[in-house]
Every structure is written in C-alpha cells, then in structure tokens.
Tab-separated table of C-alpha atoms and ligand atoms in Angstrom:
chain	number	residue	atom	x	y	z
A	1	MET	CA	23.355	76.076	197.128
A	2	SER	CA	26.768	74.885	195.440
A	3	SER	CA	28.125	78.516	195.797
A	4	LEU	CA	27.862	78.409	199.205
A	5	GLN	CA	28.871	74.946	199.858
A	6	LYS	CA	32.255	75.525	197.758
A	7	GLY	CA	32.713	79.013	199.490
A	8	GLU	CA	32.906	79.942	195.543
A	9	PRO	CA	31.899	83.551	194.378
A	10	ALA	CA	28.581	83.580	193.560
A	11	VAL	CA	28.426	85.720	190.167
A	12	PRO	CA	31.480	87.814	189.441
A	13	THR	CA	30.867	91.384	189.310
A	14	ASP	CA	32.584	93.686	187.438
A	15	PRO	CA	33.554	96.281	189.492
A	16	SER	CA	34.495	98.958	186.507
A	17	LYS	CA	30.683	98.662	185.656
A	18	TYR	CA	29.396	98.578	189.081
A	19	PRO	CA	26.850	101.762	189.968
A	20	PHE	CA	28.603	102.247	193.338
A	21	GLU	CA	26.606	105.645	194.349
A	22	LEU	CA	22.922	104.212	193.371
A	23	ALA	CA	24.104	101.054	195.202
A	24	ALA	CA	25.192	102.754	198.185
A	25	ILE	CA	21.807	105.001	198.332
A	26	LEU	CA	19.825	101.708	197.925
A	27	SER	CA	21.670	100.036	200.581
A	28	ASP	CA	21.518	103.146	203.093
A	29	ARG	CA	17.477	103.413	202.717
A	30	LEU	CA	17.497	99.346	203.257
A	31	ARG	CA	19.411	99.583	206.451
A	32	THR	CA	17.311	102.723	207.892
A	33	ALA	CA	14.396	100.853	207.088
A	34	LYS	CA	15.182	97.138	208.406
A	35	GLN	CA	13.082	97.457	211.171
A	36	GLU	CA	10.133	98.479	209.091
A	37	LEU	CA	10.619	95.557	207.151
A	38	VAL	CA	11.069	93.196	209.413
A	39	THR	CA	7.710	94.203	211.186
A	40	ARG	CA	5.823	94.075	207.852
A	41	TRP	CA	7.667	90.991	207.239
A	42	LEU	CA	6.825	89.265	210.482
A	43	GLY	CA	3.073	90.636	210.273
A	44	ARG	CA	2.342	88.773	206.948
A	45	ILE	CA	4.570	85.278	208.300
A	46	THR	CA	1.680	85.817	211.598
A	47	ALA	CA	-1.105	85.919	209.153
A	48	ARG	CA	-0.237	82.441	207.417
A	49	VAL	CA	0.849	80.419	210.480
A	50	THR	CA	-1.446	79.586	213.533
A	51	ILE	CA	1.026	80.509	216.129
A	52	SER	CA	1.275	83.913	217.582
A	53	THR	CA	4.054	86.364	216.896
A	54	LYS	CA	5.904	85.633	219.992
A	55	ARG	CA	6.455	82.122	219.021
A	56	VAL	CA	7.339	83.022	215.157
A	57	PHE	CA	10.555	84.794	216.808
A	58	PRO	CA	10.306	83.370	220.386
A	59	THR	CA	13.648	85.206	221.662
A	60	HIS	CA	14.628	88.488	221.082
A	61	GLU	CA	18.052	87.191	220.350
A	62	LEU	CA	16.186	85.831	216.998
A	63	LEU	CA	14.120	88.924	216.784
A	64	ASN	CA	17.188	90.875	216.941
A	65	HIS	CA	18.589	88.380	214.133
A	66	VAL	CA	15.961	89.172	210.999
A	67	PRO	CA	17.163	93.166	210.968
A	68	LEU	CA	20.728	91.738	210.580
A	69	LEU	CA	19.350	89.577	207.219
A	70	ILE	CA	18.676	92.817	205.945
A	71	GLU	CA	21.952	94.352	207.055
A	72	GLY	CA	23.551	91.713	204.906
A	73	ILE	CA	21.619	92.222	201.945
A	74	ALA	CA	22.219	95.670	202.423
A	75	GLY	CA	25.725	95.319	202.748
A	76	TYR	CA	26.118	92.826	200.051
A	77	LEU	CA	24.512	95.382	197.688
A	78	LYS	CA	27.154	98.196	198.651
A	79	ARG	CA	30.006	96.360	198.179
A	80	PRO	CA	30.282	94.068	194.904
A	81	GLU	CA	33.752	92.688	195.734
A	82	ARG	CA	31.822	91.513	199.237
A	83	ASP	CA	30.967	87.455	198.681
A	84	ILE	CA	28.531	85.801	200.734
A	85	ASP	CA	29.871	82.492	201.449
A	86	ALA	CA	29.566	80.069	204.060
A	87	LYS	CA	31.541	81.884	206.382
A	88	ALA	CA	29.542	85.510	206.019
A	89	PRO	CA	28.002	86.474	209.304
A	90	VAL	CA	24.698	87.196	207.455
A	91	VAL	CA	24.846	83.167	206.274
A	92	ALA	CA	25.380	82.018	210.038
A	93	LYS	CA	21.938	84.147	210.926
A	94	ALA	CA	20.043	82.681	208.266
A	95	MET	CA	21.175	79.218	209.172
A	96	GLU	CA	19.868	79.874	212.515
A	97	LEU	CA	16.421	80.918	211.292
A	98	GLY	CA	16.592	77.631	209.441
A	99	ALA	CA	17.453	75.721	213.066
A	100	LEU	CA	14.281	77.807	214.772
A	101	ARG	CA	11.711	76.876	211.675
A	102	HIS	CA	13.199	73.168	212.293
A	103	ALA	CA	12.248	72.937	215.954
A	104	GLN	CA	9.248	74.933	215.489
A	105	GLY	CA	7.591	72.347	212.898
A	106	PHE	CA	7.681	74.347	209.728
A	107	ASP	CA	8.020	72.644	206.544
A	108	ALA	CA	10.124	73.433	203.711
A	109	TYR	CA	7.304	74.908	201.959
A	110	GLU	CA	6.489	77.500	204.655
A	111	LEU	CA	10.209	78.218	204.905
A	112	LEU	CA	10.295	79.136	200.910
A	113	LYS	CA	7.182	81.279	201.512
A	114	GLU	CA	8.958	83.142	204.030
A	115	TYR	CA	11.556	84.143	201.943
A	116	GLU	CA	9.150	84.733	198.977
A	117	MET	CA	7.389	87.478	201.023
A	118	LEU	CA	10.707	88.876	202.656
A	119	SER	CA	12.037	89.137	198.685
A	120	GLU	CA	8.480	90.712	197.865
A	121	ILE	CA	8.504	93.320	200.658
A	122	VAL	CA	12.021	94.241	200.109
A	123	PHE	CA	11.641	95.070	195.928
A	124	ALA	CA	7.889	96.958	196.963
A	125	PHE	CA	9.819	99.035	199.312
A	126	LEU	CA	12.590	99.829	196.873
A	127	THR	CA	10.264	100.223	194.086
A	128	ASP	CA	8.398	102.779	196.120
A	129	ILE	CA	11.629	104.901	197.115
A	130	ALA	CA	12.744	104.754	193.598
A	131	GLU	CA	11.424	107.747	192.311
A	132	THR	CA	12.793	109.574	195.328
A	133	ILE	CA	16.691	108.385	194.792
A	134	PRO	CA	18.502	111.919	194.147
A	135	GLY	CA	20.810	111.858	191.275
A	136	ASN	CA	20.518	110.774	187.279
A	137	HIS	CA	21.059	107.133	187.651
A	138	SER	CA	20.557	104.842	184.508
A	139	ARG	CA	18.004	102.162	183.814
A	140	ARG	CA	20.812	100.026	183.345
A	141	ASP	CA	22.264	101.144	187.070
A	142	PHE	CA	18.810	100.213	188.526
A	143	LEU	CA	18.767	96.616	186.793
A	144	VAL	CA	22.340	95.536	187.798
A	145	CYS	CA	21.283	97.017	191.489
A	146	TRP	CA	18.766	94.444	191.282
A	147	GLU	CA	20.358	91.781	190.373
A	148	ARG	CA	22.582	92.044	193.176
A	149	LEU	CA	19.873	92.221	195.367
A	150	GLY	CA	18.272	88.996	193.950
A	151	GLN	CA	21.510	87.373	194.071
A	152	ALA	CA	21.659	88.234	198.530
A	153	MET	CA	18.292	87.243	199.020
A	154	GLU	CA	18.510	83.894	196.869
A	155	LEU	CA	21.840	82.868	198.720
A	156	ILE	CA	20.839	83.721	202.338
A	157	ARG	CA	17.414	81.811	201.092
A	158	GLN	CA	19.315	79.010	199.968
A	159	ALA	CA	21.503	78.975	203.436
A	160	THR	CA	18.351	78.703	205.472
A	161	VAL	CA	16.377	76.013	203.553
A	162	SER	CA	19.781	74.017	203.181
A	163	HIS	CA	20.442	74.031	206.834
A	164	PHE	CA	16.432	73.209	207.508
A	165	LEU	CA	16.956	70.472	205.081
A	166	ARG	CA	20.110	68.765	206.816
A	167	LEU	CA	18.337	69.236	210.062
A	168	SER	CA	15.228	67.127	208.871
A	169	SER	CA	17.148	64.214	207.220
A	170	ALA	CA	19.002	64.101	210.671
A	171	GLN	CA	15.798	64.120	212.200
A	172	ILE	CA	14.421	61.305	209.947
A	173	ASN	CA	17.512	59.073	210.189
A	174	GLU	CA	16.890	59.300	214.263
A	175	ARG	CA	13.301	58.712	213.696
A	176	GLU	CA	14.096	55.484	212.052
A	177	ASN	CA	16.281	54.264	214.418
A	178	ARG	CA	13.993	54.666	216.938
A	179	LEU	CA	11.131	53.270	215.115
A	180	ARG	CA	13.477	49.913	214.473
A	181	LYS	CA	13.992	49.630	217.901
A	182	PHE	CA	10.224	50.408	219.004
A	183	ASN	CA	9.425	47.435	216.724
A	184	ARG	CA	12.209	45.403	218.341
A	185	THR	CA	10.814	45.887	221.981
A	186	VAL	CA	7.163	45.538	220.943
A	187	ALA	CA	7.275	42.155	218.925
A	188	HIS	CA	9.544	41.257	222.238
A	189	GLU	CA	6.268	42.391	224.568
A	190	LEU	CA	3.432	40.761	222.388
A	191	LYS	CA	5.683	37.477	222.038
A	192	ASN	CA	5.627	37.468	225.865
A	193	ASN	CA	2.425	38.144	226.285
A	194	VAL	CA	0.958	35.635	223.925
A	195	GLY	CA	3.413	33.120	224.887
A	196	ALA	CA	2.389	33.346	228.572
A	197	ILE	CA	-1.138	33.147	227.725
A	198	ALA	CA	-0.934	30.160	225.712
A	199	ALA	CA	1.243	28.401	228.360
A	200	ALA	CA	-1.392	29.263	231.042
A	201	SER	CA	-4.514	27.845	228.887
A	202	THR	CA	-2.422	24.698	228.083
A	203	ALA	CA	-2.025	24.316	231.555
A	204	LEU	CA	-5.602	24.999	232.232
A	205	ALA	CA	-6.511	22.289	230.166
A	206	GLU	CA	-4.792	19.684	231.785
A	207	GLU	CA	-6.894	17.652	234.490
A	208	TRP	CA	-4.092	17.335	236.883
A	209	VAL	CA	-4.036	21.024	237.483
A	210	ALA	CA	-5.000	21.614	241.301
A	211	PRO	CA	-7.888	24.143	241.812
A	212	SER	CA	-5.870	26.557	243.795
A	213	ASP	CA	-3.463	26.727	240.940
A	214	ARG	CA	-6.243	27.362	238.212
A	215	LYS	CA	-6.774	31.154	239.775
A	216	GLU	CA	-3.192	31.773	239.400
A	217	PHE	CA	-3.425	30.858	235.569
A	218	ASP	CA	-6.515	32.515	235.236
A	219	GLU	CA	-4.871	35.697	236.381
A	220	ILE	CA	-1.940	35.276	234.105
A	221	ILE	CA	-4.238	35.018	231.189
A	222	SER	CA	-5.992	38.447	231.926
A	223	ARG	CA	-2.931	40.357	232.958
A	224	ASN	CA	-1.323	39.338	229.761
A	225	ALA	CA	-4.421	39.977	227.859
A	226	GLU	CA	-4.671	43.262	229.403
A	227	SER	CA	-0.994	44.163	228.620
A	228	LEU	CA	-1.451	42.870	224.889
A	229	GLN	CA	-4.533	45.130	224.668
A	230	ARG	CA	-2.495	48.174	225.907
A	231	VAL	CA	0.285	47.672	223.882
A	232	LEU	CA	-2.053	47.612	220.762
A	233	ALA	CA	-4.388	50.214	221.254
A	234	ASN	CA	-0.904	52.530	221.935
A	235	LEU	CA	0.251	51.305	218.117
A	236	GLU	CA	-3.457	51.661	217.191
A	237	THR	CA	-3.641	55.346	218.087
A	238	LEU	CA	0.184	55.774	217.326
A	239	SER	CA	-0.849	54.968	213.656
A	240	ARG	CA	-3.843	56.627	213.554
A	241	THR	CA	-2.136	59.787	215.091
A	242	GLN	CA	0.911	59.717	212.613
A	243	ALA	CA	-1.321	58.410	209.529
A	244	ASP	CA	-3.457	61.876	208.453
A	245	SER	CA	-3.752	64.219	210.789
A	246	ARG	CA	-6.473	65.895	208.883
A	247	HIS	CA	-8.610	62.669	209.701
A	248	CYS	CA	-8.287	63.834	213.482
A	249	ARG	CA	-11.939	63.109	215.453
A	250	ASN	CA	-12.647	65.565	217.922
A	251	VAL	CA	-14.432	65.292	221.091
A	252	MET	CA	-15.005	67.329	223.966
A	253	LEU	CA	-12.656	66.850	226.576
A	254	PRO	CA	-15.344	65.330	229.312
A	255	GLN	CA	-16.296	63.120	226.980
A	256	ALA	CA	-12.760	61.626	226.409
A	257	ALA	CA	-12.143	61.257	230.013
A	258	SER	CA	-15.608	59.353	230.672
A	259	GLU	CA	-14.611	57.239	227.700
A	260	ALA	CA	-10.802	56.593	229.135
A	261	VAL	CA	-12.057	55.659	232.331
A	262	ARG	CA	-15.107	53.359	230.933
A	263	GLU	CA	-12.421	51.397	229.383
A	264	LEU	CA	-10.207	51.166	232.491
A	265	GLU	CA	-13.469	49.929	234.420
A	266	ASP	CA	-12.733	46.479	234.673
A	267	SER	CA	-8.741	46.765	235.851
A	268	ALA	CA	-9.689	49.660	238.505
A	269	LYS	CA	-12.040	47.605	240.152
A	270	ALA	CA	-9.802	44.434	239.787
A	271	LYS	CA	-7.189	46.665	241.827
A	272	GLY	CA	-9.757	48.295	244.127
A	273	VAL	CA	-9.033	51.882	242.538
A	274	LYS	CA	-11.372	54.298	242.533
A	275	VAL	CA	-11.532	56.610	239.077
A	276	ARG	CA	-12.634	59.838	239.541
A	277	VAL	CA	-13.300	62.679	236.694
A	278	ALA	CA	-13.466	66.479	238.181
A	279	ASP	CA	-16.618	67.648	237.987
A	280	ASP	CA	-15.209	71.248	236.214
A	281	LEU	CA	-13.319	69.842	233.168
A	282	PRO	CA	-13.499	72.657	230.417
A	283	GLN	CA	-16.300	71.826	227.502
A	284	LEU	CA	-12.775	72.305	224.867
A	285	GLU	CA	-12.908	70.338	221.762
A	286	VAL	CA	-9.855	67.937	221.610
A	287	ASP	CA	-8.327	65.318	219.330
A	288	ALA	CA	-10.410	62.219	220.552
A	289	ALA	CA	-7.217	60.006	219.626
A	290	VAL	CA	-4.419	61.910	221.372
A	291	VAL	CA	-6.437	62.584	224.453
A	292	GLU	CA	-7.585	59.283	224.943
A	293	LEU	CA	-4.151	57.729	224.662
A	294	CYS	CA	-2.536	60.004	227.175
A	295	LEU	CA	-5.564	59.448	229.775
A	296	MET	CA	-5.369	55.369	228.798
A	297	ASN	CA	-1.891	55.604	229.598
A	298	TYR	CA	-1.948	57.791	232.833
A	299	VAL	CA	-5.047	56.038	234.398
A	300	SER	CA	-3.698	52.956	233.738
A	301	ASN	CA	-0.480	53.322	235.166
A	302	GLY	CA	-2.322	55.274	238.082
A	303	ILE	CA	-4.142	51.687	238.756
A	304	LYS	CA	-1.098	49.392	238.022
A	305	TYR	CA	0.977	51.345	240.488
A	306	SER	CA	-1.444	51.691	243.223
A	307	ASP	CA	-0.588	51.428	246.720
A	308	GLU	CA	-1.840	48.215	248.185
A	309	ALA	CA	-1.010	49.024	251.594
A	310	LYS	CA	-3.463	51.893	251.284
A	311	PRO	CA	-7.575	51.071	252.272
A	312	ASP	CA	-8.634	53.878	250.053
A	313	ARG	CA	-6.717	53.593	246.657
A	314	TRP	CA	-7.738	56.838	243.650
A	315	VAL	CA	-6.765	58.384	240.729
A	316	THR	CA	-8.347	61.604	240.000
A	317	ILE	CA	-8.608	63.222	236.178
A	318	ALA	CA	-8.493	67.056	236.626
A	319	ALA	CA	-7.956	69.942	233.841
A	320	ALA	CA	-8.002	73.601	233.291
A	321	VAL	CA	-7.044	76.435	230.733
A	322	GLU	CA	-3.763	77.764	232.000
A	323	GLY	CA	-1.133	80.215	230.697
A	324	PRO	CA	-1.157	84.211	230.203
A	325	ASP	CA	-4.228	86.118	229.409
A	326	ASN	CA	-3.118	86.440	225.773
A	327	GLU	CA	-5.089	83.624	224.192
A	328	HIS	CA	-2.607	82.691	221.663
A	329	ASP	CA	-0.422	81.197	224.322
A	330	ARG	CA	-3.229	79.495	226.632
A	331	GLU	CA	-3.090	75.710	227.099
A	332	VAL	CA	-5.166	73.119	228.426
A	333	VAL	CA	-3.549	71.370	231.153
A	334	VAL	CA	-5.025	67.819	231.826
A	335	ARG	CA	-3.559	66.190	235.560
A	336	VAL	CA	-3.870	62.651	236.186
A	337	SER	CA	-3.437	62.565	240.031
A	338	ASP	CA	-3.180	59.021	242.335
A	339	ASN	CA	-2.257	58.140	245.637
A	340	GLY	CA	-0.312	55.324	244.314
A	341	ILE	CA	3.436	54.020	245.320
A	342	GLY	CA	4.845	57.106	243.862
A	343	ILE	CA	8.372	57.155	242.137
A	344	PRO	CA	11.730	57.507	243.798
A	345	ASP	CA	13.497	60.936	243.815
A	346	ASP	CA	16.626	59.328	241.757
A	347	ARG	CA	14.390	57.759	238.987
A	348	ARG	CA	11.926	60.763	237.968
A	349	ALA	CA	14.151	62.508	235.471
A	350	ARG	CA	14.032	59.799	233.346
A	351	LEU	CA	10.459	58.684	233.130
A	352	PHE	CA	9.645	59.811	229.802
A	353	GLU	CA	12.235	57.970	228.323
A	354	GLU	CA	11.501	55.191	225.759
A	355	PHE	CA	11.851	51.554	227.452
A	356	TYR	CA	12.330	52.757	231.310
A	357	ARG	CA	10.881	51.565	233.959
A	358	ALA	CA	11.452	53.196	237.628
A	359	HIS	CA	10.380	50.581	239.814
A	360	ASP	CA	12.003	47.787	238.062
A	361	GLU	CA	13.611	46.130	240.971
A	362	THR	CA	11.159	46.964	243.265
A	363	VAL	CA	7.558	46.017	241.717
A	364	THR	CA	8.800	43.070	239.530
A	365	GLU	CA	5.355	41.556	238.980
A	366	THR	CA	3.745	44.747	237.713
A	367	ALA	CA	3.852	44.148	233.551
A	368	GLY	CA	4.805	46.766	231.454
A	369	THR	CA	7.208	47.882	228.495
A	370	GLY	CA	8.448	51.176	229.785
A	371	LEU	CA	7.061	52.385	226.582
A	372	GLY	CA	3.594	53.754	227.791
A	373	LEU	CA	4.897	57.415	228.929
A	374	SER	CA	7.498	58.036	225.900
A	375	ILE	CA	4.109	57.554	223.634
A	376	VAL	CA	2.437	59.834	225.301
A	377	ARG	CA	5.149	62.638	225.221
A	378	GLU	CA	5.912	61.808	221.504
A	379	THR	CA	1.837	61.858	220.399
A	380	VAL	CA	1.343	65.331	222.387
A	381	GLU	CA	4.770	67.024	221.221
A	382	SER	CA	3.450	66.118	217.477
A	383	ILE	CA	0.427	68.181	218.336
A	384	GLY	CA	2.387	71.247	219.746
A	385	GLY	CA	1.851	70.152	223.352
A	386	ARG	CA	4.059	68.947	226.279
A	387	ALA	CA	4.090	66.118	228.882
A	388	TRP	CA	5.382	65.939	232.120
A	389	ALA	CA	4.934	64.280	235.774
A	390	GLU	CA	4.998	66.449	238.812
A	391	PHE	CA	5.495	65.607	242.713
A	392	PRO	CA	3.480	67.655	244.990
A	393	GLY	CA	3.396	65.292	247.956
A	394	GLU	CA	4.953	63.129	249.846
A	395	SER	CA	2.981	60.089	248.398
A	396	GLY	CA	1.395	59.477	244.994
A	397	SER	CA	2.145	61.420	241.571
A	398	VAL	CA	0.488	63.687	239.292
A	399	PHE	CA	1.262	62.936	235.350
A	400	ALA	CA	0.308	65.975	233.338
A	401	PHE	CA	-0.352	66.487	229.409
A	402	SER	CA	-0.957	70.120	227.774
A	403	LEU	CA	-2.458	70.980	224.695
A	404	PRO	CA	-2.445	74.075	222.801
A	405	SER	CA	-5.700	75.944	222.873
A	406	ARG	CA	-5.410	78.636	220.195
A	407	ARG	CA	-9.121	79.097	219.549
A	408	SER	CA	-10.959	81.849	220.989
A	409	GLU	CA	-14.109	80.388	221.355
A	410	ASP	CA	-11.853	77.316	223.644
A	411	ILE	CA	-11.113	80.234	225.925
A	412	ARG	CA	-14.987	81.748	225.971
A	413	ALA	CA	-15.934	78.177	226.446
A	414	VAL	CA	-13.982	77.554	229.839
A	415	SER	CA	-16.645	79.250	231.724
A	416	GLU	CA	-18.993	76.653	231.049
A	417	LEU	CA	-18.800	73.722	233.248
A	418	THR	CA	-19.702	70.069	232.551
A	419	GLY	CA	-22.303	67.791	234.232
A	420	PRO	CA	-21.865	66.103	237.602
A	421	ALA	CA	-19.034	64.337	238.973
A	422	LYS	CA	-18.585	60.831	237.316
A	423	GLU	CA	-16.912	57.863	239.246
A	424	THR	CA	-16.235	54.172	239.080
A	425	SER	CA	-16.213	51.989	242.240
A	426	PRO	CA	-14.729	49.056	243.334
B	13	ADP	P1	5.348	50.778	232.187
B	13	ADP	O1	4.686	49.913	230.818
B	13	ADP	O2	6.541	50.522	232.776
B	13	ADP	O3	4.092	51.114	232.799
B	13	ADP	P2	5.552	53.682	231.362
B	13	ADP	O4	6.097	54.359	230.072
B	13	ADP	O5	3.897	53.989	231.245
B	13	ADP	O6	5.643	52.307	231.211
B	13	ADP	O7	5.632	54.111	232.515
B	13	ADP	C1	7.381	54.060	232.931
B	13	ADP	C2	7.570	53.987	234.687
B	13	ADP	O8	7.364	54.948	235.070
B	13	ADP	C3	6.664	52.904	235.037
B	13	ADP	O9	7.321	51.459	234.789
B	13	ADP	C4	6.805	53.073	236.507
B	13	ADP	O10	8.025	52.745	236.920
B	13	ADP	C5	6.753	54.719	236.245
B	13	ADP	N1	5.534	55.106	236.884
B	13	ADP	C6	4.589	55.519	235.804
B	13	ADP	N2	2.977	56.102	235.852
B	13	ADP	C7	3.177	55.862	237.609
B	13	ADP	C8	2.738	56.313	238.652
B	13	ADP	N3	1.071	56.829	238.564
B	13	ADP	N4	2.846	56.181	239.722
B	13	ADP	C9	4.169	55.484	240.333
B	13	ADP	N5	5.181	55.049	239.036
B	13	ADP	C10	4.540	55.174	237.710
C-alpha cells in the first residue's frame, strides 16, 4: 500500500536484464484474451455471491472497466519502466471497483477473494499458453515476467482494497454520528412520554380532578404509552436485525401481515379505522422482524394520520412479486395504502429522513418522533430492499417497501394464494 500512497516505484526493474521480447508476447496474449478472462472471472464471482450477474457489474461502464484492469496489467508487464502509482489510469479503475463493491455491501474478504480468483485465472491462462510461445526463452525470463505480473496484480488489488477500506471507515464514522443523534432523540422522546404518563397519573390520584378531566388524563396516558411501545418495538427490532442476521426468524408474508394487524387492533378501533389485508398476498417466506417492523410503522401511520372528516376510514396491506421475468432480479413489493390526510406536495421528498415530520404545524396533537420511516428505510436497505412512498390519487398515501426475491421457490410460490381476507373493524 505504501508504494501507492507515496508514489514510489514498486520494485525497480533492471532494464538491461528484462526479457522484453517474452514480456511483449505474454502481454499481447493477455490483451487479446481479456474479454474471455473477464467472462471467466465474472462467472466465478457470480457463483460465489448470491446476486445476479447483472448486479455484479450493474453498468456497462463498469463492465468495460474490468478489461481495462487486465489491459493495465498487460501494459505493466510490457514496459518495465512504467510504474503503477496512484496516478495510473488502471489504479483509478481499481478504485472504482472498490467503490462499487462497497456500495453493493461486499466485505473485504469477498473483495480479496475476487482478486485471488483473478490471479488464478490470469496465471492459469498464461500457464496454458506457455508451451505455445515462439522463440527460445529461458526459465529465468519466464520467472522475471511472472514476478512482474504478480507485482501488477498486487498493486491493483491494493488500490481496490485500500479505497474500499477508506469508504468503509467513512461510513462507520457517519453511522456512529447518526447513532449518537438517534440515541439523543430516543432518550428525549422516552423522557417526554414517561413524564406525561407520570404527571397524568399523579393528577388522576387527586380527588379534586373533575370527571370530565379524568377522561383527558386517561387519554394522555394511553397515547403516551402507545408511543412508548412503538419506540421500544422499533428499538427491539433494530437491535435484533443488526445484532446477528444469521438468527433471523422467517415467517410467511400473510402471517406477518396478520400479526401487524393484530398488534394494532386497539389503536385502529380507537381511531375508527378499518385495517384490511388483501386476500392475494403471495405465500413467500420473509424475515419476520424486518417485515413486521415495516408493517407496524406503515400501518400505525395510516391509523395515526387518518382523516377524521371521512366517515369511512381504511388502511390496506397488499403485496405482489414485481420485476423482470429473470428470477434473480424480482422483488416482493408490499404496499400499505390509506385514505388519510395525505402529505402536502412540498413535504414529500424528505419523508424518509430521520426526525422529519411532514405535519408538524398542521397536526400538532399527533405524537411521533419522525423516526419510524427512517428506521423502515434503513432496515429494508440493510437486507437489500427499498422503501418509498407513492401518491397516486387526490387523497391518502401509499407507503411501500420491497424485498429482494432471489429464490426460485419464492417465484413459483407466487401462484399459490392465501386464504380469505382478514379485517379488523372499529
Ligand atoms: P412520526 O413518528 O412523526 O409518525 P414517521 O417517520 O413515521 O414519524 O413519519 C414521518 C412523517 O411522515 C410523519 O410525521 C407524517 O407527517 C408523515 N406520514 C407518515 N405516514 C403518513 C401517512 N400514512 N399519511 C400521512 N402522513 C404520513
């Protein structure tokens, strides 16, 4: 790494002893075969990771960059005077690969493994063609070329991995800062809720409180207790999903939806909102903690932001498998629609930001932290999904999230439908 950072030549090569002729032949062969080598590499990477070939290198641009890595290695072999330092174009390509892998959530081990495979493929190719090289080249010449190639591979690997690690450490710092902010807000919210409950119950113990006021104090207690429950449930699910993804509990999607509806039955009744589950939810296995967290937040918002002016108030959970026919890139999309107060146009863009509340001035009595949607987004993204809002009609809103559906049995299962629609009525 130091040679790259300081821009020093990696290993000085004595030009008078360099086997230029052999190096030029090997280099040309590598160049000619670069596309084939990349295909082999890509095939082996795809076999290792669970994402599709399309996502391994999602853009044409990047797919074109990888042969450039091989070009760079070939050029380095041909010209011993050439140095691979931080300014070399091949290093920029290698760093882009590090950035892509970072964005795709790879870990450093996977990245190192990719380079190990690239070395194996390049050296296996050269070993295969060694006997077909014209001319009389000594074993020493071959060894010098091999050493030079090894160096090139190593420097490019270092460029990718060090850039990847730089990005990872910036991400960790940023997460730490957000976590600190998050802790502050949650502590503040919990303190407010507990304070309101304590004050209202102290007041209730006083004999002088009029019966009409008692109802109001009761409501303060239940509203704040509900908010406490929601914040705690979010925290619990967050710690479960982040602590150890291997211990995730899977349930069928319709079952997760029923569970969310059951948990919110009381608040739906209190606000006179009907919560329906569509009767054609795909029978797919999903991560229970993640899906329940998303549904609890979306549905409780649908209830919380219902429109009292409407006599018929509802929230509906629906889902479908969407995407191209290629089963690798399909996703399960879950939508929670409501006919509530909706969200003003100019407030929609920032909905999923932490602590953002779209109705701060208009609906002041509705308790909330502005954390629910950001937690939903962070949680689904941590397992490769997405979260967003849609505004199809004049009123109400649709909140959606998607989960990657990679397993072929998931796709097949789509045709099997669930039982009858379930509903909680006020
Ligand atoms: P909060 O704790 O404030 O409800 P959220 O992160 O869950 O936090 O939501 C952020 C904001 O988005 C809310 O304050 C509200 O203004 C708006 N919002 C969320 N869901 C709905 C909905 N179904 N209908 C209308 N507004 C919503």
